[in-house]
mmCIF file of C-alpha atoms and ligand atoms in Angstrom:
data_model
loop_
_atom_site.group_PDB
_atom_site.id
_atom_site.type_symbol
_atom_site.label_atom_id
_atom_site.label_comp_id
_atom_site.label_asym_id
_atom_site.label_seq_id
_atom_site.Cartn_x
_atom_site.Cartn_y
_atom_site.Cartn_z
ATOM 1 C CA UNK A 237 -33.977 -11.722 -19.937
ATOM 2 C CA UNK A 238 -30.922 -13.987 -19.198
ATOM 3 C CA UNK A 239 -31.833 -17.448 -18.051
ATOM 4 C CA UNK A 240 -28.902 -17.942 -15.644
ATOM 5 C CA UNK A 241 -28.615 -15.833 -12.507
ATOM 6 C CA UNK A 242 -26.219 -12.979 -12.026
ATOM 7 C CA UNK A 243 -25.074 -14.628 -8.867
ATOM 8 C CA UNK A 244 -23.748 -17.622 -10.793
ATOM 9 C CA UNK A 245 -21.692 -15.300 -12.939
ATOM 10 C CA UNK A 246 -19.737 -14.311 -9.834
ATOM 11 C CA UNK A 247 -18.278 -17.773 -9.292
ATOM 12 C CA UNK A 248 -16.129 -20.144 -11.346
ATOM 13 C CA UNK A 249 -16.251 -23.938 -11.478
ATOM 14 C CA UNK A 250 -13.937 -25.743 -9.054
ATOM 15 C CA UNK A 251 -10.488 -25.995 -10.787
ATOM 16 C CA UNK A 252 -9.510 -28.998 -8.666
ATOM 17 C CA UNK A 253 -12.491 -30.849 -10.052
ATOM 18 C CA UNK A 254 -11.528 -29.723 -13.572
ATOM 19 C CA UNK A 255 -8.001 -31.233 -13.145
ATOM 20 C CA UNK A 256 -9.393 -34.539 -11.944
ATOM 21 C CA UNK A 257 -11.786 -34.595 -14.847
ATOM 22 C CA UNK A 258 -9.085 -34.020 -17.384
ATOM 23 C CA UNK A 259 -6.887 -36.699 -15.846
ATOM 24 C CA UNK A 260 -9.826 -39.164 -15.938
ATOM 25 C CA UNK A 261 -10.442 -38.312 -19.571
ATOM 26 C CA UNK A 262 -6.814 -39.000 -20.496
ATOM 27 C CA UNK A 263 -6.869 -42.221 -18.546
ATOM 28 C CA UNK A 264 -10.067 -43.369 -20.244
ATOM 29 C CA UNK A 265 -8.408 -42.614 -23.590
ATOM 30 C CA UNK A 266 -5.645 -45.141 -22.681
ATOM 31 C CA UNK A 267 -2.917 -42.699 -21.412
ATOM 32 C CA UNK A 268 -0.735 -43.617 -18.409
ATOM 33 C CA UNK A 269 -1.658 -40.883 -15.995
ATOM 34 C CA UNK A 270 -0.724 -40.546 -12.268
ATOM 35 C CA UNK A 271 -3.225 -38.361 -10.502
ATOM 36 C CA UNK A 272 -1.836 -36.141 -7.703
ATOM 37 C CA UNK A 273 -4.881 -33.909 -7.700
ATOM 38 C CA UNK A 274 -7.214 -35.717 -5.223
ATOM 39 C CA UNK A 275 -8.200 -34.001 -2.058
ATOM 40 C CA UNK A 276 -9.039 -37.173 -0.185
ATOM 41 C CA UNK A 277 -7.221 -39.950 1.681
ATOM 42 C CA UNK A 278 -6.636 -43.123 -0.284
ATOM 43 C CA UNK A 279 -7.295 -45.171 2.869
ATOM 44 C CA UNK A 280 -10.636 -46.773 3.383
ATOM 45 C CA UNK A 281 -13.136 -45.791 6.046
ATOM 46 C CA UNK A 282 -12.292 -47.887 9.168
ATOM 47 C CA UNK A 283 -14.390 -51.113 9.614
ATOM 48 C CA UNK A 284 -15.908 -50.140 12.964
ATOM 49 C CA UNK A 285 -17.378 -47.033 11.319
ATOM 50 C CA UNK A 286 -18.743 -49.047 8.364
ATOM 51 C CA UNK A 287 -20.272 -51.532 10.827
ATOM 52 C CA UNK A 288 -22.018 -48.732 12.748
ATOM 53 C CA UNK A 289 -23.601 -47.505 9.500
ATOM 54 C CA UNK A 290 -24.757 -51.034 8.575
ATOM 55 C CA UNK A 291 -26.251 -51.439 12.052
ATOM 56 C CA UNK A 292 -28.053 -48.060 11.664
ATOM 57 C CA UNK A 293 -29.570 -49.251 8.362
ATOM 58 C CA UNK A 294 -30.637 -52.561 9.912
ATOM 59 C CA UNK A 295 -32.223 -50.712 12.898
ATOM 60 C CA UNK A 296 -34.239 -48.586 10.503
ATOM 61 C CA UNK A 297 -32.445 -45.319 11.180
ATOM 62 C CA UNK A 298 -33.303 -44.363 7.650
ATOM 63 C CA UNK A 299 -35.739 -41.504 8.140
ATOM 64 C CA UNK A 300 -35.453 -37.697 8.366
ATOM 65 C CA UNK A 301 -33.686 -36.487 11.449
ATOM 66 C CA UNK A 302 -33.496 -33.185 13.312
ATOM 67 C CA UNK A 303 -32.334 -30.641 10.745
ATOM 68 C CA UNK A 304 -28.863 -30.030 12.172
ATOM 69 C CA UNK A 305 -28.093 -33.370 13.634
ATOM 70 C CA UNK A 306 -29.355 -36.156 15.908
ATOM 71 C CA UNK A 307 -28.763 -35.638 19.661
ATOM 72 C CA UNK A 308 -26.255 -38.552 19.777
ATOM 73 C CA UNK A 309 -23.966 -36.994 17.109
ATOM 74 C CA UNK A 310 -24.197 -33.598 18.795
ATOM 75 C CA UNK A 311 -23.182 -35.093 22.077
ATOM 76 C CA UNK A 312 -20.286 -36.929 20.400
ATOM 77 C CA UNK A 313 -19.182 -33.662 18.855
ATOM 78 C CA UNK A 314 -19.388 -31.780 22.201
ATOM 79 C CA UNK A 315 -17.253 -34.572 23.756
ATOM 80 C CA UNK A 316 -14.708 -34.340 20.927
ATOM 81 C CA UNK A 317 -14.324 -30.526 21.339
ATOM 82 C CA UNK A 318 -13.807 -31.004 25.135
ATOM 83 C CA UNK A 319 -11.434 -33.936 24.833
ATOM 84 C CA UNK A 320 -9.252 -32.721 21.983
ATOM 85 C CA UNK A 321 -9.493 -28.922 22.062
ATOM 86 C CA UNK A 322 -10.453 -28.131 25.635
ATOM 87 C CA UNK A 323 -13.565 -26.243 24.367
ATOM 88 C CA UNK A 324 -16.935 -26.355 26.153
ATOM 89 C CA UNK A 325 -20.011 -26.456 23.857
ATOM 90 C CA UNK A 326 -23.540 -27.603 24.516
ATOM 91 C CA UNK A 327 -25.531 -29.386 21.788
ATOM 92 C CA UNK A 328 -27.540 -26.169 21.006
ATOM 93 C CA UNK A 329 -24.167 -24.599 19.944
ATOM 94 C CA UNK A 330 -23.497 -27.443 17.440
ATOM 95 C CA UNK A 331 -24.633 -27.892 13.823
ATOM 96 C CA UNK A 332 -24.103 -30.902 11.513
ATOM 97 C CA UNK A 333 -24.289 -30.597 7.739
ATOM 98 C CA UNK A 334 -23.606 -32.388 4.512
ATOM 99 C CA UNK A 335 -19.821 -32.035 4.617
ATOM 100 C CA UNK A 336 -17.669 -29.326 5.960
ATOM 101 C CA UNK A 337 -18.374 -27.502 2.697
ATOM 102 C CA UNK A 338 -22.060 -27.016 3.629
ATOM 103 C CA UNK A 339 -21.114 -25.845 7.136
ATOM 104 C CA UNK A 340 -18.942 -23.076 5.724
ATOM 105 C CA UNK A 341 -21.463 -22.220 3.099
ATOM 106 C CA UNK A 342 -24.328 -22.036 5.622
ATOM 107 C CA UNK A 343 -22.276 -19.795 7.852
ATOM 108 C CA UNK A 344 -21.331 -17.383 5.044
ATOM 109 C CA UNK A 345 -24.799 -17.222 3.532
ATOM 110 C CA UNK A 346 -26.396 -16.731 6.954
ATOM 111 C CA UNK A 347 -24.261 -13.789 7.864
ATOM 112 C CA UNK A 348 -23.054 -11.882 4.779
ATOM 113 C CA UNK A 349 -24.674 -8.706 3.484
ATOM 114 C CA UNK A 350 -23.625 -6.907 0.275
ATOM 115 C CA UNK A 351 -20.280 -5.227 0.727
ATOM 116 C CA UNK A 352 -19.274 -7.306 3.809
ATOM 117 C CA UNK A 353 -15.576 -8.284 3.564
ATOM 118 C CA UNK A 354 -14.040 -11.662 4.363
ATOM 119 C CA UNK A 355 -10.300 -11.892 4.887
ATOM 120 C CA UNK A 356 -8.799 -15.054 3.244
ATOM 121 C CA UNK A 357 -5.014 -15.758 3.386
ATOM 122 C CA UNK A 358 -3.687 -17.075 -0.013
ATOM 123 C CA UNK A 359 -3.018 -19.651 -1.073
ATOM 124 C CA UNK A 360 -6.494 -20.797 0.048
ATOM 125 C CA UNK A 361 -8.887 -23.682 -0.330
ATOM 126 C CA UNK A 362 -10.505 -23.034 -3.709
ATOM 127 C CA UNK A 363 -14.037 -22.672 -2.440
ATOM 128 C CA UNK A 364 -13.611 -19.884 0.099
ATOM 129 C CA UNK A 365 -13.685 -16.877 -2.265
ATOM 130 C CA UNK A 366 -16.458 -18.228 -4.474
ATOM 131 C CA UNK A 367 -18.660 -19.043 -1.361
ATOM 132 C CA UNK A 368 -18.130 -15.541 -0.126
ATOM 133 C CA UNK A 369 -19.121 -14.145 -3.556
ATOM 134 C CA UNK A 370 -22.217 -16.376 -3.657
ATOM 135 C CA UNK A 371 -23.153 -14.911 -0.266
ATOM 136 C CA UNK A 372 -22.907 -11.420 -1.700
ATOM 137 C CA UNK A 373 -19.669 -10.573 0.194
ATOM 138 C CA UNK A 374 -16.243 -9.459 -0.943
ATOM 139 C CA UNK A 375 -13.221 -11.739 -0.521
ATOM 140 C CA UNK A 376 -10.174 -9.791 0.684
ATOM 141 C CA UNK A 377 -7.171 -11.884 -0.300
ATOM 142 C CA UNK A 378 -3.944 -11.548 1.639
ATOM 143 C CA UNK A 379 -1.030 -13.272 -0.002
ATOM 144 C CA UNK A 380 1.548 -15.247 2.026
ATOM 145 C CA UNK A 381 4.971 -16.396 0.823
ATOM 146 C CA UNK A 382 7.017 -19.570 0.836
ATOM 147 C CA UNK A 383 9.649 -17.823 2.949
ATOM 148 C CA UNK A 384 7.013 -17.102 5.635
ATOM 149 C CA UNK A 385 5.966 -20.743 5.622
ATOM 150 C CA UNK A 386 2.714 -19.668 3.881
ATOM 151 C CA UNK A 387 1.469 -18.162 7.164
ATOM 152 C CA UNK A 388 -0.247 -14.774 7.348
ATOM 153 C CA UNK A 389 1.596 -12.355 9.536
ATOM 154 C CA UNK A 390 -0.128 -10.442 12.300
ATOM 155 C CA UNK A 391 0.816 -7.151 10.545
ATOM 156 C CA UNK A 392 -0.766 -8.300 7.258
ATOM 157 C CA UNK A 393 -3.904 -9.462 9.028
ATOM 158 C CA UNK A 394 -4.187 -6.118 10.867
ATOM 159 C CA UNK A 395 -3.656 -4.136 7.635
ATOM 160 C CA UNK A 396 -6.460 -6.023 5.895
ATOM 161 C CA UNK A 397 -9.097 -5.299 8.602
ATOM 162 C CA UNK A 398 -11.539 -2.533 7.686
ATOM 163 C CA UNK A 399 -14.823 -1.459 9.295
ATOM 164 C CA UNK A 400 -16.486 -3.759 6.722
ATOM 165 C CA UNK A 401 -14.659 -6.895 7.718
ATOM 166 C CA UNK A 402 -17.068 -9.564 8.945
ATOM 167 C CA UNK A 403 -15.006 -12.751 8.964
ATOM 168 C CA UNK A 404 -11.430 -13.895 9.011
ATOM 169 C CA UNK A 405 -11.181 -17.440 7.495
ATOM 170 C CA UNK A 406 -8.370 -19.415 9.124
ATOM 171 C CA UNK A 407 -7.296 -22.885 7.988
ATOM 172 C CA UNK A 408 -4.570 -24.862 9.775
ATOM 173 C CA UNK A 409 -3.131 -27.314 8.681
ATOM 174 C CA UNK A 410 -3.844 -25.758 5.286
ATOM 175 C CA UNK A 411 -5.171 -26.968 2.000
ATOM 176 C CA UNK A 412 -3.190 -26.423 -0.316
ATOM 177 C CA UNK A 413 0.106 -25.859 1.561
ATOM 178 C CA UNK A 414 -0.055 -28.210 4.560
ATOM 179 C CA UNK A 415 1.199 -25.260 6.643
ATOM 180 C CA UNK A 416 0.190 -25.309 10.265
ATOM 181 C CA UNK A 417 0.243 -22.499 12.845
ATOM 182 C CA UNK A 418 1.848 -23.374 16.251
ATOM 183 C CA UNK A 419 0.425 -21.833 19.437
ATOM 184 C CA UNK A 420 2.568 -18.712 19.384
ATOM 185 C CA UNK A 421 2.001 -18.047 15.712
ATOM 186 C CA UNK A 422 -1.742 -18.343 16.229
ATOM 187 C CA UNK A 423 -1.739 -16.288 19.433
ATOM 188 C CA UNK A 424 -0.069 -13.428 17.503
ATOM 189 C CA UNK A 425 -3.092 -13.471 15.127
ATOM 190 C CA UNK A 426 -5.666 -13.770 17.889
ATOM 191 C CA UNK A 427 -4.028 -10.777 19.592
ATOM 192 C CA UNK A 428 -4.777 -8.766 16.522
ATOM 193 C CA UNK A 429 -8.396 -9.981 16.461
ATOM 194 C CA UNK A 430 -8.877 -9.016 20.062
ATOM 195 C CA UNK A 431 -8.244 -5.409 19.005
ATOM 196 C CA UNK A 432 -11.078 -5.632 16.416
ATOM 197 C CA UNK A 433 -14.233 -6.838 18.163
ATOM 198 C CA UNK A 434 -16.392 -6.617 15.030
ATOM 199 C CA UNK A 435 -14.403 -9.366 13.247
ATOM 200 C CA UNK A 436 -15.569 -12.947 13.528
ATOM 201 C CA UNK A 437 -13.307 -15.956 13.094
ATOM 202 C CA UNK A 438 -14.217 -18.970 10.868
ATOM 203 C CA UNK A 439 -11.643 -21.572 11.644
ATOM 204 C CA UNK A 440 -11.577 -24.553 9.246
ATOM 205 C CA UNK A 441 -9.949 -27.379 11.292
ATOM 206 C CA UNK A 442 -10.688 -30.122 8.749
ATOM 207 C CA UNK A 443 -6.998 -31.338 8.820
ATOM 208 C CA UNK A 444 -6.668 -31.266 12.616
ATOM 209 C CA UNK A 445 -5.641 -34.899 12.909
ATOM 210 C CA UNK A 446 -3.271 -34.885 9.952
ATOM 211 C CA UNK A 447 -0.194 -33.404 11.610
ATOM 212 C CA UNK A 448 3.424 -34.637 11.669
ATOM 213 C CA UNK A 449 6.724 -34.389 13.493
ATOM 214 C CA UNK A 450 5.032 -33.634 16.792
ATOM 215 C CA UNK A 451 3.174 -30.564 15.423
ATOM 216 C CA UNK A 452 0.704 -29.536 18.174
ATOM 217 C CA UNK A 453 -2.606 -28.520 16.592
ATOM 218 C CA UNK A 454 -4.393 -25.619 18.149
ATOM 219 C CA UNK A 455 -7.551 -23.642 17.291
ATOM 220 C CA UNK A 456 -8.383 -19.981 17.808
ATOM 221 C CA UNK A 457 -11.031 -20.255 20.582
ATOM 222 C CA UNK A 458 -8.675 -22.505 22.546
ATOM 223 C CA UNK A 459 -5.665 -20.215 22.187
ATOM 224 C CA UNK A 460 -7.692 -17.074 22.946
ATOM 225 C CA UNK A 461 -10.816 -17.770 25.014
ATOM 226 C CA UNK A 462 -11.763 -14.082 24.539
ATOM 227 C CA UNK A 463 -12.743 -14.994 20.954
ATOM 228 C CA UNK A 464 -15.122 -17.757 21.992
ATOM 229 C CA UNK A 465 -18.252 -15.608 21.415
ATOM 230 C CA UNK A 466 -17.255 -14.717 17.860
ATOM 231 C CA UNK A 467 -15.685 -17.919 16.606
ATOM 232 C CA UNK A 468 -17.183 -20.635 14.479
ATOM 233 C CA UNK A 469 -15.010 -23.760 14.914
ATOM 234 C CA UNK A 470 -15.520 -25.936 11.851
ATOM 235 C CA UNK A 471 -14.457 -29.577 11.565
ATOM 236 C CA UNK A 472 -15.622 -32.798 9.946
ATOM 237 C CA UNK A 473 -14.923 -36.503 9.513
ATOM 238 C CA UNK A 474 -14.072 -36.349 5.771
ATOM 239 C CA UNK A 475 -10.308 -36.165 5.929
ATOM 240 C CA UNK A 476 -9.350 -37.526 9.417
ATOM 241 C CA UNK A 477 -11.616 -40.536 9.221
ATOM 242 C CA UNK A 478 -11.332 -41.156 5.484
ATOM 243 C CA UNK A 479 -15.103 -40.449 5.138
ATOM 244 C CA UNK A 480 -15.235 -37.992 2.187
ATOM 245 C CA UNK A 481 -18.163 -39.744 0.541
ATOM 246 C CA UNK A 482 -20.284 -39.908 3.682
ATOM 247 C CA UNK A 483 -20.700 -36.105 3.656
ATOM 248 C CA UNK A 484 -20.580 -35.039 7.311
ATOM 249 C CA UNK A 485 -19.115 -31.822 8.582
ATOM 250 C CA UNK A 486 -19.880 -29.959 11.770
ATOM 251 C CA UNK A 487 -19.287 -26.754 13.688
ATOM 252 C CA UNK A 488 -19.694 -25.183 17.061
ATOM 253 C CA UNK A 489 -20.224 -21.540 17.875
ATOM 254 C CA UNK A 490 -22.561 -18.977 19.372
ATOM 255 C CA UNK A 491 -26.177 -20.177 19.632
ATOM 256 C CA UNK A 492 -27.642 -17.369 17.519
ATOM 257 C CA UNK A 493 -25.297 -18.113 14.643
ATOM 258 C CA UNK A 494 -25.997 -21.863 14.856
ATOM 259 C CA UNK A 495 -29.760 -21.136 14.813
ATOM 260 C CA UNK A 496 -29.345 -18.970 11.708
ATOM 261 C CA UNK A 497 -27.440 -21.726 9.976
ATOM 262 C CA UNK A 498 -30.125 -24.289 10.969
ATOM 263 C CA UNK A 499 -32.794 -22.033 9.447
ATOM 264 C CA UNK A 500 -30.943 -21.889 6.105
ATOM 265 C CA UNK A 501 -30.321 -25.644 6.072
ATOM 266 C CA UNK A 502 -34.011 -26.373 6.888
ATOM 267 C CA UNK A 503 -34.934 -24.669 3.581
ATOM 268 C CA UNK A 504 -32.174 -26.360 1.493
ATOM 269 C CA UNK A 505 -31.032 -29.834 2.305
ATOM 270 C CA UNK A 506 -32.727 -30.525 5.619
ATOM 271 C CA UNK A 507 -30.722 -33.042 7.650
ATOM 272 C CA UNK A 508 -27.445 -34.699 6.629
ATOM 273 C CA UNK A 509 -27.728 -38.377 5.791
ATOM 274 C CA UNK A 510 -29.071 -40.228 8.847
ATOM 275 C CA UNK A 511 -26.844 -43.211 8.310
ATOM 276 C CA UNK A 512 -23.749 -41.066 7.989
ATOM 277 C CA UNK A 513 -24.610 -39.351 11.297
ATOM 278 C CA UNK A 514 -24.637 -42.709 13.044
ATOM 279 C CA UNK A 515 -21.302 -43.577 11.444
ATOM 280 C CA UNK A 516 -19.946 -40.247 12.745
ATOM 281 C CA UNK A 517 -21.031 -41.116 16.271
ATOM 282 C CA UNK A 518 -18.800 -44.167 16.042
ATOM 283 C CA UNK A 519 -15.974 -42.304 14.307
ATOM 284 C CA UNK A 520 -15.813 -39.716 17.151
ATOM 285 C CA UNK A 521 -16.534 -41.990 20.097
ATOM 286 C CA UNK A 522 -14.752 -45.165 18.869
ATOM 287 C CA UNK A 523 -11.065 -46.148 18.766
ATOM 288 C CA UNK A 524 -8.703 -43.406 17.521
ATOM 289 C CA UNK A 525 -5.488 -45.456 17.333
ATOM 290 C CA UNK A 526 -5.638 -45.826 13.608
ATOM 291 C CA UNK A 527 -5.093 -42.093 13.172
ATOM 292 C CA UNK A 528 -1.477 -42.373 14.406
ATOM 293 C CA UNK A 529 -0.796 -45.379 12.105
ATOM 294 C CA UNK A 530 -2.159 -43.608 9.062
ATOM 295 C CA UNK A 531 -0.282 -40.443 9.925
ATOM 296 C CA UNK A 532 2.973 -42.313 9.931
ATOM 297 C CA UNK A 533 2.294 -43.520 6.423
ATOM 298 C CA UNK A 534 1.403 -39.940 5.377
ATOM 299 C CA UNK A 535 4.510 -38.520 7.012
ATOM 300 C CA UNK A 536 6.725 -40.996 5.091
ATOM 301 C CA UNK A 537 5.022 -40.033 1.824
ATOM 302 C CA UNK A 538 5.373 -36.318 2.571
ATOM 303 C CA UNK A 539 9.174 -36.836 3.080
ATOM 304 C CA UNK A 540 9.405 -38.943 -0.109
ATOM 305 C CA UNK A 541 7.626 -36.218 -2.155
ATOM 306 C CA UNK A 542 9.461 -33.238 -0.642
ATOM 307 C CA UNK A 543 12.820 -34.908 -1.372
ATOM 308 C CA UNK A 544 11.716 -35.941 -4.884
ATOM 309 C CA UNK A 545 10.516 -32.420 -5.720
ATOM 310 C CA UNK A 546 13.547 -30.661 -4.318
ATOM 311 C CA UNK A 547 15.688 -32.850 -6.603
ATOM 312 C CA UNK A 548 13.920 -31.241 -9.630
ATOM 313 C CA UNK A 549 15.659 -28.346 -11.342
ATOM 314 C CA UNK A 550 13.744 -25.066 -10.829
ATOM 315 C CA UNK A 551 11.528 -26.463 -7.971
ATOM 316 C CA UNK A 552 11.640 -25.484 -4.312
ATOM 317 C CA UNK A 553 9.461 -27.396 -1.885
ATOM 318 C CA UNK A 554 8.981 -26.634 1.826
ATOM 319 C CA UNK A 555 8.327 -29.325 4.415
ATOM 320 C CA UNK A 556 4.783 -28.712 5.740
ATOM 321 C CA UNK A 557 3.366 -29.529 9.159
ATOM 322 C CA UNK A 558 0.255 -31.394 8.146
ATOM 323 C CA UNK A 559 -2.627 -32.264 5.768
ATOM 324 C CA UNK A 560 -1.511 -34.368 2.762
ATOM 325 C CA UNK A 561 -0.428 -31.676 0.385
ATOM 326 C CA UNK A 562 2.788 -29.888 -0.594
ATOM 327 C CA UNK A 563 2.932 -26.625 -2.510
ATOM 328 C CA UNK A 564 6.226 -26.361 -4.353
ATOM 329 C CA UNK A 565 7.388 -23.190 -6.085
ATOM 330 C CA UNK A 566 8.220 -23.336 -9.792
ATOM 331 C CA UNK A 567 9.808 -19.908 -9.871
ATOM 332 C CA UNK A 568 12.943 -21.480 -11.402
ATOM 333 C CA UNK A 569 10.920 -22.913 -14.339
ATOM 334 C CA UNK A 570 9.186 -19.798 -15.413
ATOM 335 C CA UNK A 571 10.226 -18.455 -18.793
ATOM 336 C CA UNK A 572 11.643 -21.827 -19.976
ATOM 337 C CA UNK A 573 10.185 -24.040 -22.712
ATOM 338 C CA UNK A 574 9.266 -27.689 -22.254
ATOM 339 C CA UNK A 575 10.717 -30.534 -24.419
ATOM 340 C CA UNK A 576 7.227 -30.636 -26.071
ATOM 341 C CA UNK A 577 7.542 -26.976 -27.040
ATOM 342 C CA UNK A 578 5.286 -25.291 -24.470
ATOM 343 C CA UNK A 579 6.383 -21.987 -23.066
ATOM 344 C CA UNK A 580 6.136 -22.178 -19.291
ATOM 345 C CA UNK A 581 4.931 -18.688 -18.597
ATOM 346 C CA UNK A 582 2.466 -19.557 -15.844
ATOM 347 C CA UNK A 583 1.907 -22.358 -13.333
ATOM 348 C CA UNK A 584 -1.168 -23.354 -15.396
ATOM 349 C CA UNK A 585 1.099 -23.848 -18.458
ATOM 350 C CA UNK A 586 3.491 -25.899 -16.288
ATOM 351 C CA UNK A 587 0.659 -28.185 -15.034
ATOM 352 C CA UNK A 588 -0.862 -28.596 -18.479
ATOM 353 C CA UNK A 589 2.466 -29.484 -20.111
ATOM 354 C CA UNK A 590 3.412 -31.824 -17.305
ATOM 355 C CA UNK A 591 0.062 -33.674 -17.740
ATOM 356 C CA UNK A 592 0.194 -33.822 -21.530
ATOM 357 C CA UNK A 593 3.931 -34.625 -21.827
ATOM 358 C CA UNK A 594 4.551 -36.840 -18.772
ATOM 359 C CA UNK A 595 1.134 -37.877 -17.574
ATOM 360 C CA UNK A 596 1.228 -36.404 -14.032
ATOM 361 C CA UNK A 597 -1.857 -34.504 -12.937
ATOM 362 C CA UNK A 598 -1.348 -31.665 -10.396
ATOM 363 C CA UNK A 599 -3.333 -28.545 -9.661
ATOM 364 C CA UNK A 600 -1.738 -25.216 -10.696
ATOM 365 C CA UNK A 601 -1.200 -22.559 -8.046
ATOM 366 C CA UNK A 602 -3.352 -19.790 -9.623
ATOM 367 C CA UNK A 603 -6.381 -21.948 -8.678
ATOM 368 C CA UNK A 604 -5.451 -21.347 -5.014
ATOM 369 C CA UNK A 605 -4.690 -17.666 -5.425
ATOM 370 C CA UNK A 606 -0.848 -17.821 -5.300
ATOM 371 C CA UNK A 607 1.537 -18.300 -8.221
ATOM 372 C CA UNK A 608 3.896 -19.704 -9.438
ATOM 373 C CA UNK A 609 3.249 -22.874 -7.517
ATOM 374 C CA UNK A 610 1.438 -26.169 -7.908
ATOM 375 C CA UNK A 611 -0.272 -28.481 -5.441
ATOM 376 C CA UNK A 612 0.619 -32.092 -4.979
ATOM 377 C CA UNK A 613 -1.672 -34.339 -3.054
ATOM 378 C CA UNK A 614 0.427 -37.254 -1.605
ATOM 379 C CA UNK A 615 -2.612 -39.272 -0.558
ATOM 380 C CA UNK A 616 -1.630 -42.095 -2.933
ATOM 381 C CA UNK A 617 0.713 -45.063 -2.956
ATOM 382 C CA UNK A 618 4.487 -44.788 -2.471
ATOM 383 C CA UNK A 619 5.024 -46.421 -5.867
ATOM 384 C CA UNK A 620 2.802 -43.869 -7.619
ATOM 385 C CA UNK A 621 4.558 -41.007 -5.764
ATOM 386 C CA UNK A 622 8.035 -42.254 -6.655
ATOM 387 C CA UNK A 623 7.126 -42.635 -10.293
ATOM 388 C CA UNK A 624 5.397 -39.215 -10.360
ATOM 389 C CA UNK A 625 8.577 -37.584 -8.830
ATOM 390 C CA UNK A 626 10.710 -39.309 -11.484
ATOM 391 C CA UNK A 627 8.466 -37.967 -14.202
ATOM 392 C CA UNK A 628 8.482 -34.387 -12.777
ATOM 393 C CA UNK A 629 12.274 -34.595 -12.611
ATOM 394 C CA UNK A 630 12.405 -35.703 -16.236
ATOM 395 C CA UNK A 631 10.004 -32.909 -17.191
ATOM 396 C CA UNK A 632 12.094 -30.255 -15.408
ATOM 397 C CA UNK A 633 15.350 -31.655 -16.838
ATOM 398 C CA UNK A 634 13.806 -31.249 -20.298
ATOM 399 C CA UNK A 635 13.056 -27.494 -19.812
ATOM 400 C CA UNK A 636 15.410 -25.174 -21.683
HETATM 401 C C1 PLP B 866 -9.721 -26.883 3.814
HETATM 402 C C2 PLP B 866 -11.005 -27.672 3.524
HETATM 403 N N1 PLP B 866 -12.095 -27.333 4.128
HETATM 404 C C3 PLP B 866 -13.258 -27.935 3.853
HETATM 405 C C4 PLP B 866 -13.312 -28.998 2.985
HETATM 406 C C5 PLP B 866 -14.667 -29.678 2.687
HETATM 407 O O1 PLP B 866 -14.758 -30.896 3.310
HETATM 408 P P1 PLP B 866 -16.039 -31.812 3.063
HETATM 409 O O2 PLP B 866 -15.623 -32.816 2.138
HETATM 410 O O3 PLP B 866 -16.312 -32.372 4.437
HETATM 411 O O4 PLP B 866 -17.146 -30.953 2.548
HETATM 412 C C6 PLP B 866 -12.181 -29.372 2.276
HETATM 413 C C7 PLP B 866 -12.229 -30.515 1.292
HETATM 414 O O5 PLP B 866 -11.419 -30.540 0.408
HETATM 415 C C8 PLP B 866 -10.978 -28.746 2.582
HETATM 416 O O6 PLP B 866 -9.822 -29.075 2.029
#
């Protein structure tokens, strides 16, 4: 009898974590490594949010709470959805979990039966397909292209829908491409979904606030109110408020779905950290001005990185609307050999040789389901980004 479960065999370890691990090992061994793999802002959590957490500790708010969130945080979330997205939700339609990851996981595990299909546009955030598999479902991957701005077309979405489709997972701005869908682009997708009433929408809006050049964020239930009863709108404080370590994510949707997710959470982690919930109340209700200041810094870094990468022979990099990632194509490098003698036959070979020969850690595209590309996270200092671009240029110039 095997000791490990068959379920575990259906998933692979997170490749983004593996890249960070390898970069850390090289650093610890004394190598000069620039990490462009991190999926988190390099900014600190704002002071008012930290102060709210300290006050919560001092006030003894350190006990178990309601499974899916204290009333105060649910009210703050309802107010956020109304204020920023024009969406009306009541606290019983809201759930709070240990990070956006647990929200998505709860929703999939609570709804998937064997054979259920989940449509995921590629490139995708690495965890979606594995979470679907853990839930017993089948990921249906629909590839996008650099030329289409990495956005799924309405035709491709329609073609992927079958009677077994349960969810369409939508992520804008996207990890790993930074691509965002404007109102009309999203409306074209929601029009398709309106023709298929059995398909639910899981929209991952984690990067809502990280948008540049006047990009207007929008979310499916806002663009098409007809989808309200079959949309789970997922969001969180990790990225926008630089709170990755606090582990708070949340979602709003139909009450029966939220109740099912609560039931699952009650038998796994119970409530998210009480102190982090109080910090989230302050994050959502407190001053929001710092978001614009930080976005300006991110936009400058994005422009720096896009220009630096487009100056590399064999690389083509689009200018994305949001998040803190770019997803350059290395089609022009495939088939060449690095100065260190590695044949660049895949994006994984590219990323490995770049790390070993020039000390720049990036995540290869195959990890996100679309090759030949790599992902750069530009949530790091201008100096590190400039040096990294110089090294990538040198690496590409050495390919023959
Ligand atoms: C698209 C996307 N969704 C969800 C998450 C999970 O966020 P959290 O850290 O709140 O679990 C991430 C984190 O990398 C992400 O990039």
